[in-house]
């Protein structure tokens, strides 16, 4: 574990690509220097992005891979797209360097960084042009291409900070996996299968070395942390930079992990869809993981595993409102980090209910109680949030009499796995199964699946449905909550196609028509979460006269 210098605690901050693309000046000139005064900082960067993900660096690099696989016929398109990536980053650097209050900054820093950007992009171009001859890229080669986005972002952020008098160094993590487990792919695959999630704990220990080598400079770490045995995108997914930030926090024993986004934190519902949605001061790690899976894009599940084991709190902050408290996620109530920054609350005494002896109410337990989490198990008396996952298909399969019922489910899931279609929800009876699945990007995969499933029985596929998920810690113990949800939907005249409860004790999920998803979310938010609409709130303050 890296030891903090000058008795300052470690703090890890992760910035998303959209935040860096929109507010680089604010991040480098205000937010980071302010936190650097009282903390030893580590900054983790995602690849730069624009307003839309499709125009972000990672998406453009994925398009470069597609052009490389098309062969030499797409050579010009490939060259032009790499040039676009290069020019985008050079423009970001020039914009920061050309600000009026930075004209006196050391121009050599920016010149060296611009030269480095050009060199990296030329190397990428040469690599992909060579790959075009073969017309194919291995998953590990694709990882190498994707890693460029985070590398360029780290170079630019480090240059911008250094130019304003805050020393910083880019830390490139593209070789830590081979450093930890050897260069043999076989050894790396074996380690991943043997260790499971602990694989990332070993990587966390490996990360501490490059961080220590930065000395007094702020480490600007690439969110891409190495070429995984089966590709980082396939193994972890697009949220890998969150996981990298968590591993950095574990490596140094950070006081807190901060993930900076363009929203205030986690809300009771998407405020763009539910105007009366409220900001949550805290949620449990389990709730955050569930909300992410069902469409809220809160935090990567592997990130939560890392910080939970290390007892490190995670805070979501808004780059547009740096002074806001955001939403904090504590790993557990029983073992909080002593350095957690929680609202001040005096320690009081209460009876434990057994022998009448007093027990202490800690600031953390008081804070959680204030936000609706009761007792050591953090049980809630009403759900925490509601979210919607769109672009869902509902598949109904009725088993024919020639298929043995005991092997029916095995055969259905085998076909889903073969076509790489993940299942979100399942409901079964002896000879029927209903599945809610994410609509595959490849339309032919769905046609193949339908043909294969028809061997076992009748198949009906319903498009344009959504999953509405109600999340609340220990919700299984909330008597009557299912009735409240269904009554709210019935009052709104919304039909439910599938219900899933019991697989998880913290969520109830329902499949409804995509056209009714917004109405369902608003009905549940108002009637089940007990948060009135804006109109209802305004009506409470309408003055009299009243008639009795």
PDB file of C-alpha atoms in Angstrom, residues 277-437:
ATOM      1  CA  UNK A 277     -37.424  13.118  -8.821  1.00  0.00           C
ATOM      2  CA  UNK A 278     -35.328  13.878  -5.734  1.00  0.00           C
ATOM      3  CA  UNK A 279     -31.604  13.639  -5.169  1.00  0.00           C
ATOM      4  CA  UNK A 280     -30.644  10.833  -2.776  1.00  0.00           C
ATOM      5  CA  UNK A 281     -28.004  11.687  -0.189  1.00  0.00           C
ATOM      6  CA  UNK A 282     -27.013   8.032   0.045  1.00  0.00           C
ATOM      7  CA  UNK A 283     -27.873   4.564  -1.239  1.00  0.00           C
ATOM      8  CA  UNK A 284     -26.442   1.179  -0.351  1.00  0.00           C
ATOM      9  CA  UNK A 285     -23.868  -0.516  -2.553  1.00  0.00           C
ATOM     10  CA  UNK A 286     -26.401  -3.193  -3.455  1.00  0.00           C
ATOM     11  CA  UNK A 287     -28.954  -0.605  -4.554  1.00  0.00           C
ATOM     12  CA  UNK A 288     -26.363   1.207  -6.678  1.00  0.00           C
ATOM     13  CA  UNK A 289     -25.404  -2.054  -8.399  1.00  0.00           C
ATOM     14  CA  UNK A 290     -29.038  -2.939  -9.111  1.00  0.00           C
ATOM     15  CA  UNK A 291     -29.840   0.524 -10.460  1.00  0.00           C
ATOM     16  CA  UNK A 292     -26.849   0.283 -12.795  1.00  0.00           C
ATOM     17  CA  UNK A 293     -27.895  -3.093 -14.165  1.00  0.00           C
ATOM     18  CA  UNK A 294     -31.440  -1.939 -14.858  1.00  0.00           C
ATOM     19  CA  UNK A 295     -30.597   1.170 -16.818  1.00  0.00           C
ATOM     20  CA  UNK A 296     -29.446   4.011 -14.547  1.00  0.00           C
ATOM     21  CA  UNK A 297     -25.715   3.789 -15.444  1.00  0.00           C
ATOM     22  CA  UNK A 298     -24.715   4.590 -11.868  1.00  0.00           C
ATOM     23  CA  UNK A 299     -21.562   2.539 -11.346  1.00  0.00           C
ATOM     24  CA  UNK A 300     -19.976  -0.654 -12.659  1.00  0.00           C
ATOM     25  CA  UNK A 301     -20.769  -3.701 -10.427  1.00  0.00           C
ATOM     26  CA  UNK A 302     -17.097  -4.759 -10.233  1.00  0.00           C
ATOM     27  CA  UNK A 303     -16.312  -1.280  -8.904  1.00  0.00           C
ATOM     28  CA  UNK A 304     -18.658  -1.841  -5.992  1.00  0.00           C
ATOM     29  CA  UNK A 305     -17.007  -5.211  -5.229  1.00  0.00           C
ATOM     30  CA  UNK A 306     -13.596  -3.554  -4.971  1.00  0.00           C
ATOM     31  CA  UNK A 307     -14.535  -0.729  -2.634  1.00  0.00           C
ATOM     32  CA  UNK A 308     -16.855  -2.908  -0.535  1.00  0.00           C
ATOM     33  CA  UNK A 309     -14.043  -5.298   0.311  1.00  0.00           C
ATOM     34  CA  UNK A 310     -11.702  -2.384   1.131  1.00  0.00           C
ATOM     35  CA  UNK A 311     -14.377  -0.402   3.096  1.00  0.00           C
ATOM     36  CA  UNK A 312     -13.881   2.694   0.934  1.00  0.00           C
ATOM     37  CA  UNK A 313     -16.883   5.006   0.437  1.00  0.00           C
ATOM     38  CA  UNK A 314     -17.777   6.154  -3.076  1.00  0.00           C
ATOM     39  CA  UNK A 315     -19.216   9.584  -3.801  1.00  0.00           C
ATOM     40  CA  UNK A 316     -20.867  10.736  -7.044  1.00  0.00           C
ATOM     41  CA  UNK A 317     -20.239  14.424  -7.742  1.00  0.00           C
ATOM     42  CA  UNK A 318     -21.338  16.950 -10.365  1.00  0.00           C
ATOM     43  CA  UNK A 319     -18.629  18.748 -12.361  1.00  0.00           C
ATOM     44  CA  UNK A 320     -21.080  21.618 -12.901  1.00  0.00           C
ATOM     45  CA  UNK A 321     -21.623  21.978  -9.120  1.00  0.00           C
ATOM     46  CA  UNK A 322     -18.316  21.086  -7.411  1.00  0.00           C
ATOM     47  CA  UNK A 323     -19.499  22.321  -4.004  1.00  0.00           C
ATOM     48  CA  UNK A 324     -22.490  19.975  -3.925  1.00  0.00           C
ATOM     49  CA  UNK A 325     -22.442  16.965  -1.588  1.00  0.00           C
ATOM     50  CA  UNK A 326     -23.599  14.528  -4.276  1.00  0.00           C
ATOM     51  CA  UNK A 327     -24.598  10.963  -3.374  1.00  0.00           C
ATOM     52  CA  UNK A 328     -22.359   8.875  -1.125  1.00  0.00           C
ATOM     53  CA  UNK A 329     -22.325   5.068  -1.096  1.00  0.00           C
ATOM     54  CA  UNK A 330     -20.923   3.438   2.035  1.00  0.00           C
ATOM     55  CA  UNK A 331     -19.596  -0.115   1.664  1.00  0.00           C
ATOM     56  CA  UNK A 332     -21.173  -1.306   4.920  1.00  0.00           C
ATOM     57  CA  UNK A 333     -22.616   0.043   8.144  1.00  0.00           C
ATOM     58  CA  UNK A 334     -20.514  -2.189  10.348  1.00  0.00           C
ATOM     59  CA  UNK A 335     -17.077  -1.141   9.144  1.00  0.00           C
ATOM     60  CA  UNK A 336     -17.039   2.447   7.948  1.00  0.00           C
ATOM     61  CA  UNK A 337     -13.788   4.118   7.079  1.00  0.00           C
ATOM     62  CA  UNK A 338     -12.703   6.376   9.946  1.00  0.00           C
ATOM     63  CA  UNK A 339     -11.968   9.157   7.511  1.00  0.00           C
ATOM     64  CA  UNK A 340     -15.398   9.156   5.879  1.00  0.00           C
ATOM     65  CA  UNK A 341     -16.714  12.632   5.294  1.00  0.00           C
ATOM     66  CA  UNK A 342     -20.254  12.342   6.598  1.00  0.00           C
ATOM     67  CA  UNK A 343     -22.639  14.924   7.940  1.00  0.00           C
ATOM     68  CA  UNK A 344     -21.786  15.887  11.462  1.00  0.00           C
ATOM     69  CA  UNK A 345     -24.029  14.219  14.013  1.00  0.00           C
ATOM     70  CA  UNK A 346     -23.377  13.960  17.749  1.00  0.00           C
ATOM     71  CA  UNK A 347     -22.968  10.516  19.227  1.00  0.00           C
ATOM     72  CA  UNK A 348     -26.053   9.788  21.300  1.00  0.00           C
ATOM     73  CA  UNK A 349     -27.132   6.838  23.420  1.00  0.00           C
ATOM     74  CA  UNK A 350     -30.067   4.475  23.013  1.00  0.00           C
ATOM     75  CA  UNK A 351     -31.224   1.230  24.542  1.00  0.00           C
ATOM     76  CA  UNK A 352     -30.430  -1.891  22.575  1.00  0.00           C
ATOM     77  CA  UNK A 353     -33.784  -3.360  23.547  1.00  0.00           C
ATOM     78  CA  UNK A 354     -32.388  -6.355  25.454  1.00  0.00           C
ATOM     79  CA  UNK A 355     -30.982  -5.544  28.901  1.00  0.00           C
ATOM     80  CA  UNK A 356     -31.619  -1.810  28.785  1.00  0.00           C
ATOM     81  CA  UNK A 357     -27.900  -0.992  28.553  1.00  0.00           C
ATOM     82  CA  UNK A 358     -27.134   2.000  26.374  1.00  0.00           C
ATOM     83  CA  UNK A 359     -25.419   1.679  23.011  1.00  0.00           C
ATOM     84  CA  UNK A 360     -23.773   4.393  20.940  1.00  0.00           C
ATOM     85  CA  UNK A 361     -25.421   5.798  17.822  1.00  0.00           C
ATOM     86  CA  UNK A 362     -22.532   6.680  15.539  1.00  0.00           C
ATOM     87  CA  UNK A 363     -22.593   9.605  13.096  1.00  0.00           C
ATOM     88  CA  UNK A 364     -22.794   7.126  10.204  1.00  0.00           C
ATOM     89  CA  UNK A 365     -25.744   5.162  11.592  1.00  0.00           C
ATOM     90  CA  UNK A 366     -27.501   8.433  12.413  1.00  0.00           C
ATOM     91  CA  UNK A 367     -26.900   9.652   8.857  1.00  0.00           C
ATOM     92  CA  UNK A 368     -28.271   6.424   7.368  1.00  0.00           C
ATOM     93  CA  UNK A 369     -31.304   6.516   9.687  1.00  0.00           C
ATOM     94  CA  UNK A 370     -32.018  10.091   8.641  1.00  0.00           C
ATOM     95  CA  UNK A 371     -32.101   8.883   5.036  1.00  0.00           C
ATOM     96  CA  UNK A 372     -34.515   6.026   5.687  1.00  0.00           C
ATOM     97  CA  UNK A 373     -32.180   3.085   6.463  1.00  0.00           C
ATOM     98  CA  UNK A 374     -33.105   1.409   9.741  1.00  0.00           C
ATOM     99  CA  UNK A 375     -30.996  -0.814  11.983  1.00  0.00           C
ATOM    100  CA  UNK A 376     -27.882  -2.863  11.327  1.00  0.00           C
ATOM    101  CA  UNK A 377     -29.483  -4.458   8.245  1.00  0.00           C
ATOM    102  CA  UNK A 378     -30.289  -1.017   6.767  1.00  0.00           C
ATOM    103  CA  UNK A 379     -33.902  -1.994   6.093  1.00  0.00           C
ATOM    104  CA  UNK A 380     -36.187   0.517   4.409  1.00  0.00           C
ATOM    105  CA  UNK A 381     -39.916   1.111   4.889  1.00  0.00           C
ATOM    106  CA  UNK A 382     -40.480   2.146   1.278  1.00  0.00           C
ATOM    107  CA  UNK A 383     -38.553   1.658  -1.975  1.00  0.00           C
ATOM    108  CA  UNK A 384     -35.598   3.888  -2.803  1.00  0.00           C
ATOM    109  CA  UNK A 385     -35.836   4.462  -6.556  1.00  0.00           C
ATOM    110  CA  UNK A 386     -37.466   3.390  -9.802  1.00  0.00           C
ATOM    111  CA  UNK A 387     -35.688   3.011 -13.129  1.00  0.00           C
ATOM    112  CA  UNK A 388     -36.457   1.889 -16.667  1.00  0.00           C
ATOM    113  CA  UNK A 389     -34.453  -0.252 -19.088  1.00  0.00           C
ATOM    114  CA  UNK A 390     -35.502   0.268 -22.695  1.00  0.00           C
ATOM    115  CA  UNK A 391     -34.904  -1.640 -25.935  1.00  0.00           C
ATOM    116  CA  UNK A 392     -36.157  -4.945 -24.511  1.00  0.00           C
ATOM    117  CA  UNK A 393     -37.687  -7.962 -26.257  1.00  0.00           C
ATOM    118  CA  UNK A 394     -40.125 -10.353 -24.595  1.00  0.00           C
ATOM    119  CA  UNK A 395     -39.732 -13.949 -25.756  1.00  0.00           C
ATOM    120  CA  UNK A 396     -42.430 -16.510 -24.906  1.00  0.00           C
ATOM    121  CA  UNK A 397     -41.759 -20.193 -25.567  1.00  0.00           C
ATOM    122  CA  UNK A 398     -44.383 -22.923 -25.142  1.00  0.00           C
ATOM    123  CA  UNK A 399     -42.776 -26.348 -24.972  1.00  0.00           C
ATOM    124  CA  UNK A 400     -44.254 -29.004 -27.288  1.00  0.00           C
ATOM    125  CA  UNK A 401     -45.128 -32.440 -25.991  1.00  0.00           C
ATOM    126  CA  UNK A 402     -42.170 -34.070 -27.719  1.00  0.00           C
ATOM    127  CA  UNK A 403     -39.676 -32.197 -25.544  1.00  0.00           C
ATOM    128  CA  UNK A 404     -39.010 -33.415 -22.016  1.00  0.00           C
ATOM    129  CA  UNK A 405     -39.883 -30.664 -19.568  1.00  0.00           C
ATOM    130  CA  UNK A 406     -36.837 -31.283 -17.352  1.00  0.00           C
ATOM    131  CA  UNK A 407     -34.459 -30.470 -20.206  1.00  0.00           C
ATOM    132  CA  UNK A 408     -36.539 -27.681 -21.699  1.00  0.00           C
ATOM    133  CA  UNK A 409     -34.984 -24.780 -19.786  1.00  0.00           C
ATOM    134  CA  UNK A 410     -31.459 -26.087 -20.316  1.00  0.00           C
ATOM    135  CA  UNK A 411     -31.989 -26.172 -24.071  1.00  0.00           C
ATOM    136  CA  UNK A 412     -33.522 -22.676 -24.149  1.00  0.00           C
ATOM    137  CA  UNK A 413     -30.646 -21.086 -22.243  1.00  0.00           C
ATOM    138  CA  UNK A 414     -28.093 -23.015 -24.284  1.00  0.00           C
ATOM    139  CA  UNK A 415     -29.483 -21.391 -27.447  1.00  0.00           C
ATOM    140  CA  UNK A 416     -29.422 -17.958 -25.830  1.00  0.00           C
ATOM    141  CA  UNK A 417     -25.785 -18.434 -24.826  1.00  0.00           C
ATOM    142  CA  UNK A 418     -24.891 -19.673 -28.288  1.00  0.00           C
ATOM    143  CA  UNK A 419     -26.314 -16.497 -29.852  1.00  0.00           C
ATOM    144  CA  UNK A 420     -24.758 -14.268 -27.156  1.00  0.00           C
ATOM    145  CA  UNK A 421     -28.123 -12.837 -26.020  1.00  0.00           C
ATOM    146  CA  UNK A 422     -28.133 -12.073 -22.263  1.00  0.00           C
ATOM    147  CA  UNK A 423     -31.318 -12.552 -20.262  1.00  0.00           C
ATOM    148  CA  UNK A 424     -32.555  -9.871 -17.862  1.00  0.00           C
ATOM    149  CA  UNK A 425     -35.689 -11.516 -16.440  1.00  0.00           C
ATOM    150  CA  UNK A 426     -37.220 -15.014 -16.488  1.00  0.00           C
ATOM    151  CA  UNK A 427     -40.635 -16.422 -15.520  1.00  0.00           C
ATOM    152  CA  UNK A 428     -41.382 -20.131 -15.899  1.00  0.00           C
ATOM    153  CA  UNK A 429     -44.009 -22.810 -15.481  1.00  0.00           C
ATOM    154  CA  UNK A 430     -43.762 -26.510 -16.351  1.00  0.00           C
ATOM    155  CA  UNK A 431     -44.000 -26.075 -20.106  1.00  0.00           C
ATOM    156  CA  UNK A 432     -43.789 -22.310 -20.570  1.00  0.00           C
ATOM    157  CA  UNK A 433     -40.964 -19.805 -20.243  1.00  0.00           C
ATOM    158  CA  UNK A 434     -41.031 -16.028 -20.676  1.00  0.00           C
ATOM    159  CA  UNK A 435     -37.768 -14.138 -21.095  1.00  0.00           C
ATOM    160  CA  UNK A 436     -37.007 -10.428 -21.164  1.00  0.00           C
ATOM    161  CA  UNK A 437     -33.799  -9.906 -23.141  1.00  0.00           C
TER     162      UNK A 437
END
